[in-house]
């Protein structure tokens, strides 16, 4: 007996068992460009160095500050320096773990250190794709792929840290496959 979906629309919508479901581990993830992690480490280290310098200057020139500000200023810059160092350690662990997977019908992005997240966007739902580059990304020849799905003004999916040429090929693949799906409809 055909189910109701087959009768009306000509497609099947069968119930899947747990054994039939694809495993996320089966995805062939591609790592981001190593220079992406390097670029982000350099930015964080520069910010930490700036905060550390400000903390040292606050201690050296504390006599020029009102007495009530000595402690709070020194503590603030010290706390900012420690927060920056923790962020640098986290980025050192997190950035190399970021990866993406491309299949005929969807695009997935994995991120996280302790709590791993995998986000998947069906290619058929992507309305348009943009490549973005900031000044540092241009220096490292990197680009970000932003995918916009139906009904949204902001990107719903982003893959950072790709070589510009790879990002352009990925964008072209998505557009061609999305257009092919439109032609089939």
JSON list of C-alpha atoms in Angstrom, two decimals:
[
{"chain": "A", "resi": 1, "resn": "UNK", "atom": "CA", "xyz": [0.00, 0.00, 0.00]},
{"chain": "A", "resi": 2, "resn": "UNK", "atom": "CA", "xyz": [1.30, 3.45, -0.91]},
{"chain": "A", "resi": 3, "resn": "UNK", "atom": "CA", "xyz": [1.39, 6.08, 1.77]},
{"chain": "A", "resi": 4, "resn": "UNK", "atom": "CA", "xyz": [-0.48, 9.34, 1.33]},
{"chain": "A", "resi": 5, "resn": "UNK", "atom": "CA", "xyz": [2.64, 11.31, 0.34]},
{"chain": "A", "resi": 6, "resn": "UNK", "atom": "CA", "xyz": [3.28, 9.02, -2.63]},
{"chain": "A", "resi": 7, "resn": "UNK", "atom": "CA", "xyz": [-0.29, 9.37, -3.88]},
{"chain": "A", "resi": 8, "resn": "UNK", "atom": "CA", "xyz": [-0.35, 13.17, -3.83]},
{"chain": "A", "resi": 9, "resn": "UNK", "atom": "CA", "xyz": [3.15, 14.28, -4.72]},
{"chain": "A", "resi": 10, "resn": "UNK", "atom": "CA", "xyz": [4.83, 11.32, -6.34]},
{"chain": "A", "resi": 11, "resn": "UNK", "atom": "CA", "xyz": [7.54, 10.93, -3.70]},
{"chain": "A", "resi": 12, "resn": "UNK", "atom": "CA", "xyz": [8.13, 8.62, -0.79]},
{"chain": "A", "resi": 13, "resn": "UNK", "atom": "CA", "xyz": [8.32, 9.69, 2.84]},
{"chain": "A", "resi": 14, "resn": "UNK", "atom": "CA", "xyz": [9.11, 6.42, 4.57]},
{"chain": "A", "resi": 15, "resn": "UNK", "atom": "CA", "xyz": [9.91, 6.16, 8.27]},
{"chain": "A", "resi": 16, "resn": "UNK", "atom": "CA", "xyz": [13.61, 5.49, 8.88]},
{"chain": "A", "resi": 17, "resn": "UNK", "atom": "CA", "xyz": [14.98, 3.25, 11.60]},
{"chain": "A", "resi": 18, "resn": "UNK", "atom": "CA", "xyz": [17.99, 4.16, 13.70]},
{"chain": "A", "resi": 19, "resn": "UNK", "atom": "CA", "xyz": [20.15, 1.77, 11.66]},
{"chain": "A", "resi": 20, "resn": "UNK", "atom": "CA", "xyz": [19.28, 3.61, 8.44]},
{"chain": "A", "resi": 21, "resn": "UNK", "atom": "CA", "xyz": [20.23, 7.08, 9.70]},
{"chain": "A", "resi": 22, "resn": "UNK", "atom": "CA", "xyz": [23.54, 8.47, 8.46]},
{"chain": "A", "resi": 23, "resn": "UNK", "atom": "CA", "xyz": [26.17, 9.05, 11.13]},
{"chain": "A", "resi": 24, "resn": "UNK", "atom": "CA", "xyz": [27.85, 12.44, 11.43]},
{"chain": "A", "resi": 25, "resn": "UNK", "atom": "CA", "xyz": [31.13, 10.56, 11.80]},
{"chain": "A", "resi": 26, "resn": "UNK", "atom": "CA", "xyz": [30.68, 9.31, 8.24]},
{"chain": "A", "resi": 27, "resn": "UNK", "atom": "CA", "xyz": [31.14, 12.83, 6.85]},
{"chain": "A", "resi": 28, "resn": "UNK", "atom": "CA", "xyz": [34.52, 13.45, 5.24]},
{"chain": "A", "resi": 29, "resn": "UNK", "atom": "CA", "xyz": [35.41, 16.78, 6.89]},
{"chain": "A", "resi": 30, "resn": "UNK", "atom": "CA", "xyz": [38.06, 19.01, 5.34]},
{"chain": "A", "resi": 31, "resn": "UNK", "atom": "CA", "xyz": [40.19, 21.12, 7.66]},
{"chain": "A", "resi": 32, "resn": "UNK", "atom": "CA", "xyz": [40.33, 24.87, 7.31]},
{"chain": "A", "resi": 33, "resn": "UNK", "atom": "CA", "xyz": [43.48, 26.51, 6.03]},
{"chain": "A", "resi": 34, "resn": "UNK", "atom": "CA", "xyz": [46.27, 26.35, 8.69]},
{"chain": "A", "resi": 35, "resn": "UNK", "atom": "CA", "xyz": [47.03, 30.04, 8.11]},
{"chain": "A", "resi": 36, "resn": "UNK", "atom": "CA", "xyz": [43.53, 30.82, 9.50]},
{"chain": "A", "resi": 37, "resn": "UNK", "atom": "CA", "xyz": [44.53, 29.54, 12.96]},
{"chain": "A", "resi": 38, "resn": "UNK", "atom": "CA", "xyz": [47.90, 31.31, 12.68]},
{"chain": "A", "resi": 39, "resn": "UNK", "atom": "CA", "xyz": [46.24, 34.63, 11.76]},
{"chain": "A", "resi": 40, "resn": "UNK", "atom": "CA", "xyz": [43.82, 34.42, 14.69]},
{"chain": "A", "resi": 41, "resn": "UNK", "atom": "CA", "xyz": [46.63, 33.49, 17.12]},
{"chain": "A", "resi": 42, "resn": "UNK", "atom": "CA", "xyz": [48.65, 36.50, 16.00]},
{"chain": "A", "resi": 43, "resn": "UNK", "atom": "CA", "xyz": [45.68, 38.84, 16.52]},
{"chain": "A", "resi": 44, "resn": "UNK", "atom": "CA", "xyz": [44.98, 37.50, 20.01]},
{"chain": "A", "resi": 45, "resn": "UNK", "atom": "CA", "xyz": [48.66, 37.61, 20.98]},
{"chain": "A", "resi": 46, "resn": "UNK", "atom": "CA", "xyz": [48.86, 41.23, 19.82]},
{"chain": "A", "resi": 47, "resn": "UNK", "atom": "CA", "xyz": [45.86, 42.17, 21.94]},
{"chain": "A", "resi": 48, "resn": "UNK", "atom": "CA", "xyz": [47.28, 40.33, 24.96]},
{"chain": "A", "resi": 49, "resn": "UNK", "atom": "CA", "xyz": [50.63, 42.09, 24.51]},
{"chain": "A", "resi": 50, "resn": "UNK", "atom": "CA", "xyz": [48.83, 45.45, 24.39]},
{"chain": "A", "resi": 51, "resn": "UNK", "atom": "CA", "xyz": [46.93, 44.70, 27.61]},
{"chain": "A", "resi": 52, "resn": "UNK", "atom": "CA", "xyz": [50.13, 43.50, 29.31]},
{"chain": "A", "resi": 53, "resn": "UNK", "atom": "CA", "xyz": [51.92, 46.67, 28.25]},
{"chain": "A", "resi": 54, "resn": "UNK", "atom": "CA", "xyz": [49.06, 48.78, 29.63]},
{"chain": "A", "resi": 55, "resn": "UNK", "atom": "CA", "xyz": [49.23, 46.87, 32.93]},
{"chain": "A", "resi": 56, "resn": "UNK", "atom": "CA", "xyz": [52.98, 47.49, 33.19]},
{"chain": "A", "resi": 57, "resn": "UNK", "atom": "CA", "xyz": [52.55, 51.17, 32.31]},
{"chain": "A", "resi": 58, "resn": "UNK", "atom": "CA", "xyz": [49.77, 51.52, 34.90]},
{"chain": "A", "resi": 59, "resn": "UNK", "atom": "CA", "xyz": [52.13, 50.14, 37.57]},
{"chain": "A", "resi": 60, "resn": "UNK", "atom": "CA", "xyz": [55.08, 52.29, 36.44]},
{"chain": "A", "resi": 61, "resn": "UNK", "atom": "CA", "xyz": [53.06, 55.50, 36.25]},
{"chain": "A", "resi": 62, "resn": "UNK", "atom": "CA", "xyz": [50.76, 54.85, 39.16]},
{"chain": "A", "resi": 63, "resn": "UNK", "atom": "CA", "xyz": [52.10, 57.92, 40.97]},
{"chain": "A", "resi": 64, "resn": "UNK", "atom": "CA", "xyz": [50.53, 60.13, 38.28]},
{"chain": "A", "resi": 65, "resn": "UNK", "atom": "CA", "xyz": [47.14, 58.49, 38.90]},
{"chain": "A", "resi": 66, "resn": "UNK", "atom": "CA", "xyz": [44.96, 59.45, 41.82]},
{"chain": "A", "resi": 67, "resn": "UNK", "atom": "CA", "xyz": [45.52, 57.06, 44.72]},
{"chain": "A", "resi": 68, "resn": "UNK", "atom": "CA", "xyz": [41.99, 55.65, 44.42]},
{"chain": "A", "resi": 69, "resn": "UNK", "atom": "CA", "xyz": [42.70, 54.47, 40.83]},
{"chain": "A", "resi": 70, "resn": "UNK", "atom": "CA", "xyz": [46.00, 52.65, 41.42]},
{"chain": "A", "resi": 71, "resn": "UNK", "atom": "CA", "xyz": [44.54, 49.30, 42.35]},
{"chain": "A", "resi": 72, "resn": "UNK", "atom": "CA", "xyz": [41.53, 49.24, 40.00]},
{"chain": "A", "resi": 73, "resn": "UNK", "atom": "CA", "xyz": [43.56, 50.22, 36.92]},
{"chain": "A", "resi": 74, "resn": "UNK", "atom": "CA", "xyz": [46.31, 47.66, 37.60]},
{"chain": "A", "resi": 75, "resn": "UNK", "atom": "CA", "xyz": [43.77, 44.93, 38.36]},
{"chain": "A", "resi": 76, "resn": "UNK", "atom": "CA", "xyz": [41.69, 45.74, 35.26]},
{"chain": "A", "resi": 77, "resn": "UNK", "atom": "CA", "xyz": [44.63, 45.47, 32.86]},
{"chain": "A", "resi": 78, "resn": "UNK", "atom": "CA", "xyz": [45.90, 42.33, 34.62]},
{"chain": "A", "resi": 79, "resn": "UNK", "atom": "CA", "xyz": [42.48, 40.69, 34.34]},
{"chain": "A", "resi": 80, "resn": "UNK", "atom": "CA", "xyz": [42.25, 41.66, 30.65]},
{"chain": "A", "resi": 81, "resn": "UNK", "atom": "CA", "xyz": [45.70, 40.16, 30.08]},
{"chain": "A", "resi": 82, "resn": "UNK", "atom": "CA", "xyz": [44.73, 36.89, 31.77]},
{"chain": "A", "resi": 83, "resn": "UNK", "atom": "CA", "xyz": [41.44, 36.74, 29.82]},
{"chain": "A", "resi": 84, "resn": "UNK", "atom": "CA", "xyz": [43.38, 37.28, 26.60]},
{"chain": "A", "resi": 85, "resn": "UNK", "atom": "CA", "xyz": [45.80, 34.48, 27.49]},
{"chain": "A", "resi": 86, "resn": "UNK", "atom": "CA", "xyz": [42.90, 32.12, 28.18]},
{"chain": "A", "resi": 87, "resn": "UNK", "atom": "CA", "xyz": [41.34, 33.10, 24.85]},
{"chain": "A", "resi": 88, "resn": "UNK", "atom": "CA", "xyz": [44.65, 32.42, 23.09]},
{"chain": "A", "resi": 89, "resn": "UNK", "atom": "CA", "xyz": [44.82, 28.93, 24.63]},
{"chain": "A", "resi": 90, "resn": "UNK", "atom": "CA", "xyz": [41.20, 28.22, 23.67]},
{"chain": "A", "resi": 91, "resn": "UNK", "atom": "CA", "xyz": [41.75, 29.41, 20.07]},
{"chain": "A", "resi": 92, "resn": "UNK", "atom": "CA", "xyz": [44.91, 27.30, 19.87]},
{"chain": "A", "resi": 93, "resn": "UNK", "atom": "CA", "xyz": [42.73, 24.26, 20.65]},
{"chain": "A", "resi": 94, "resn": "UNK", "atom": "CA", "xyz": [39.54, 25.27, 18.79]},
{"chain": "A", "resi": 95, "resn": "UNK", "atom": "CA", "xyz": [40.66, 26.64, 15.44]},
{"chain": "A", "resi": 96, "resn": "UNK", "atom": "CA", "xyz": [42.45, 23.50, 14.18]},
{"chain": "A", "resi": 97, "resn": "UNK", "atom": "CA", "xyz": [39.31, 21.45, 14.97]},
{"chain": "A", "resi": 98, "resn": "UNK", "atom": "CA", "xyz": [37.07, 23.51, 12.69]},
{"chain": "A", "resi": 99, "resn": "UNK", "atom": "CA", "xyz": [36.25, 21.74, 9.44]},
{"chain": "A", "resi": 100, "resn": "UNK", "atom": "CA", "xyz": [33.63, 21.52, 6.72]},
{"chain": "A", "resi": 101, "resn": "UNK", "atom": "CA", "xyz": [32.10, 18.77, 4.61]},
{"chain": "A", "resi": 102, "resn": "UNK", "atom": "CA", "xyz": [30.47, 19.15, 1.21]},
{"chain": "A", "resi": 103, "resn": "UNK", "atom": "CA", "xyz": [28.12, 16.61, -0.31]},
{"chain": "A", "resi": 104, "resn": "UNK", "atom": "CA", "xyz": [25.77, 16.75, -3.31]},
{"chain": "A", "resi": 105, "resn": "UNK", "atom": "CA", "xyz": [22.80, 17.95, -1.27]},
{"chain": "A", "resi": 106, "resn": "UNK", "atom": "CA", "xyz": [24.24, 19.66, 1.81]},
{"chain": "A", "resi": 107, "resn": "UNK", "atom": "CA", "xyz": [27.09, 21.54, 3.41]},
{"chain": "A", "resi": 108, "resn": "UNK", "atom": "CA", "xyz": [28.21, 20.91, 7.02]},
{"chain": "A", "resi": 109, "resn": "UNK", "atom": "CA", "xyz": [30.49, 22.81, 9.39]},
{"chain": "A", "resi": 110, "resn": "UNK", "atom": "CA", "xyz": [32.03, 21.39, 12.57]},
{"chain": "A", "resi": 111, "resn": "UNK", "atom": "CA", "xyz": [33.40, 23.46, 15.44]},
{"chain": "A", "resi": 112, "resn": "UNK", "atom": "CA", "xyz": [34.02, 23.25, 19.17]},
{"chain": "A", "resi": 113, "resn": "UNK", "atom": "CA", "xyz": [36.52, 21.81, 21.61]},
{"chain": "A", "resi": 114, "resn": "UNK", "atom": "CA", "xyz": [34.55, 20.38, 24.50]},
{"chain": "A", "resi": 115, "resn": "UNK", "atom": "CA", "xyz": [31.08, 20.81, 23.04]},
{"chain": "A", "resi": 116, "resn": "UNK", "atom": "CA", "xyz": [31.31, 19.88, 19.37]},
{"chain": "A", "resi": 117, "resn": "UNK", "atom": "CA", "xyz": [28.70, 21.36, 17.05]},
{"chain": "A", "resi": 118, "resn": "UNK", "atom": "CA", "xyz": [27.91, 20.21, 13.52]},
{"chain": "A", "resi": 119, "resn": "UNK", "atom": "CA", "xyz": [25.65, 22.50, 11.50]},
{"chain": "A", "resi": 120, "resn": "UNK", "atom": "CA", "xyz": [24.26, 21.31, 8.17]},
{"chain": "A", "resi": 121, "resn": "UNK", "atom": "CA", "xyz": [22.62, 23.46, 5.50]},
{"chain": "A", "resi": 122, "resn": "UNK", "atom": "CA", "xyz": [20.74, 21.83, 2.59]},
{"chain": "A", "resi": 123, "resn": "UNK", "atom": "CA", "xyz": [22.05, 23.29, -0.67]},
{"chain": "A", "resi": 124, "resn": "UNK", "atom": "CA", "xyz": [18.50, 23.49, -2.06]},
{"chain": "A", "resi": 125, "resn": "UNK", "atom": "CA", "xyz": [17.61, 26.01, 0.71]},
{"chain": "A", "resi": 126, "resn": "UNK", "atom": "CA", "xyz": [20.50, 28.36, -0.07]},
{"chain": "A", "resi": 127, "resn": "UNK", "atom": "CA", "xyz": [19.31, 31.51, -1.83]},
{"chain": "A", "resi": 128, "resn": "UNK", "atom": "CA", "xyz": [22.69, 33.12, -2.41]},
{"chain": "A", "resi": 129, "resn": "UNK", "atom": "CA", "xyz": [26.33, 32.81, -1.37]},
{"chain": "A", "resi": 130, "resn": "UNK", "atom": "CA", "xyz": [28.83, 35.55, -0.57]},
{"chain": "A", "resi": 131, "resn": "UNK", "atom": "CA", "xyz": [32.58, 35.59, -0.13]},
{"chain": "A", "resi": 132, "resn": "UNK", "atom": "CA", "xyz": [33.96, 38.05, 2.40]},
{"chain": "A", "resi": 133, "resn": "UNK", "atom": "CA", "xyz": [37.50, 39.11, 3.25]},
{"chain": "A", "resi": 134, "resn": "UNK", "atom": "CA", "xyz": [38.80, 41.48, 5.87]},
{"chain": "A", "resi": 135, "resn": "UNK", "atom": "CA", "xyz": [42.20, 43.19, 5.59]},
{"chain": "A", "resi": 136, "resn": "UNK", "atom": "CA", "xyz": [44.01, 40.44, 7.51]},
{"chain": "A", "resi": 137, "resn": "UNK", "atom": "CA", "xyz": [42.26, 37.74, 5.53]},
{"chain": "A", "resi": 138, "resn": "UNK", "atom": "CA", "xyz": [43.38, 39.38, 2.29]},
{"chain": "A", "resi": 139, "resn": "UNK", "atom": "CA", "xyz": [46.96, 39.40, 3.60]},
{"chain": "A", "resi": 140, "resn": "UNK", "atom": "CA", "xyz": [46.72, 35.65, 4.26]},
{"chain": "A", "resi": 141, "resn": "UNK", "atom": "CA", "xyz": [44.75, 34.99, 1.03]},
{"chain": "A", "resi": 142, "resn": "UNK", "atom": "CA", "xyz": [41.76, 33.70, 3.00]},
{"chain": "A", "resi": 143, "resn": "UNK", "atom": "CA", "xyz": [38.03, 34.15, 2.52]},
{"chain": "A", "resi": 144, "resn": "UNK", "atom": "CA", "xyz": [34.80, 33.33, 4.33]},
{"chain": "A", "resi": 145, "resn": "UNK", "atom": "CA", "xyz": [31.84, 31.68, 2.60]},
{"chain": "A", "resi": 146, "resn": "UNK", "atom": "CA", "xyz": [28.48, 33.02, 3.81]},
{"chain": "A", "resi": 147, "resn": "UNK", "atom": "CA", "xyz": [25.34, 31.14, 2.78]},
{"chain": "A", "resi": 148, "resn": "UNK", "atom": "CA", "xyz": [21.94, 32.83, 3.00]},
{"chain": "A", "resi": 149, "resn": "UNK", "atom": "CA", "xyz": [18.86, 30.65, 3.16]},
{"chain": "A", "resi": 150, "resn": "UNK", "atom": "CA", "xyz": [15.29, 31.49, 2.22]},
{"chain": "A", "resi": 151, "resn": "UNK", "atom": "CA", "xyz": [13.57, 34.10, 4.36]},
{"chain": "A", "resi": 152, "resn": "UNK", "atom": "CA", "xyz": [16.62, 35.44, 6.16]},
{"chain": "A", "resi": 153, "resn": "UNK", "atom": "CA", "xyz": [18.46, 38.74, 5.92]},
{"chain": "A", "resi": 154, "resn": "UNK", "atom": "CA", "xyz": [21.56, 37.51, 7.70]},
{"chain": "A", "resi": 155, "resn": "UNK", "atom": "CA", "xyz": [23.70, 34.58, 6.69]},
{"chain": "A", "resi": 156, "resn": "UNK", "atom": "CA", "xyz": [22.54, 31.31, 8.16]},
{"chain": "A", "resi": 157, "resn": "UNK", "atom": "CA", "xyz": [25.75, 29.49, 7.55]},
{"chain": "A", "resi": 158, "resn": "UNK", "atom": "CA", "xyz": [29.40, 30.56, 7.52]},
{"chain": "A", "resi": 159, "resn": "UNK", "atom": "CA", "xyz": [32.64, 28.76, 6.77]},
{"chain": "A", "resi": 160, "resn": "UNK", "atom": "CA", "xyz": [35.67, 30.88, 7.72]},
{"chain": "A", "resi": 161, "resn": "UNK", "atom": "CA", "xyz": [39.32, 30.41, 6.91]},
{"chain": "A", "resi": 162, "resn": "UNK", "atom": "CA", "xyz": [39.31, 28.98, 3.40]},
{"chain": "A", "resi": 163, "resn": "UNK", "atom": "CA", "xyz": [41.92, 29.77, 0.77]},
{"chain": "A", "resi": 164, "resn": "UNK", "atom": "CA", "xyz": [40.31, 32.32, -1.53]},
{"chain": "A", "resi": 165, "resn": "UNK", "atom": "CA", "xyz": [40.50, 30.01, -4.55]},
{"chain": "A", "resi": 166, "resn": "UNK", "atom": "CA", "xyz": [38.89, 27.17, -2.57]},
{"chain": "A", "resi": 167, "resn": "UNK", "atom": "CA", "xyz": [36.15, 29.51, -1.30]},
{"chain": "A", "resi": 168, "resn": "UNK", "atom": "CA", "xyz": [35.42, 30.59, -4.88]},
{"chain": "A", "resi": 169, "resn": "UNK", "atom": "CA", "xyz": [35.18, 26.95, -6.04]},
{"chain": "A", "resi": 170, "resn": "UNK", "atom": "CA", "xyz": [32.90, 26.12, -3.10]},
{"chain": "A", "resi": 171, "resn": "UNK", "atom": "CA", "xyz": [30.67, 29.10, -3.90]},
{"chain": "A", "resi": 172, "resn": "UNK", "atom": "CA", "xyz": [30.47, 28.07, -7.56]},
{"chain": "A", "resi": 173, "resn": "UNK", "atom": "CA", "xyz": [29.64, 24.45, -6.64]},
{"chain": "A", "resi": 174, "resn": "UNK", "atom": "CA", "xyz": [26.80, 25.56, -4.36]},
{"chain": "A", "resi": 175, "resn": "UNK", "atom": "CA", "xyz": [25.36, 27.92, -6.97]},
{"chain": "A", "resi": 176, "resn": "UNK", "atom": "CA", "xyz": [25.54, 25.32, -9.76]},
{"chain": "A", "resi": 177, "resn": "UNK", "atom": "CA", "xyz": [23.99, 22.58, -7.63]},
{"chain": "A", "resi": 178, "resn": "UNK", "atom": "CA", "xyz": [21.33, 24.92, -6.30]},
{"chain": "A", "resi": 179, "resn": "UNK", "atom": "CA", "xyz": [20.45, 26.02, -9.84]},
{"chain": "A", "resi": 180, "resn": "UNK", "atom": "CA", "xyz": [20.39, 22.38, -11.00]},
{"chain": "A", "resi": 181, "resn": "UNK", "atom": "CA", "xyz": [17.87, 21.60, -8.25]},
{"chain": "A", "resi": 182, "resn": "UNK", "atom": "CA", "xyz": [15.74, 24.56, -9.42]},
{"chain": "A", "resi": 183, "resn": "UNK", "atom": "CA", "xyz": [15.86, 23.28, -13.01]},
{"chain": "A", "resi": 184, "resn": "UNK", "atom": "CA", "xyz": [14.70, 19.80, -11.88]},
{"chain": "A", "resi": 185, "resn": "UNK", "atom": "CA", "xyz": [11.66, 21.27, -10.09]}
]
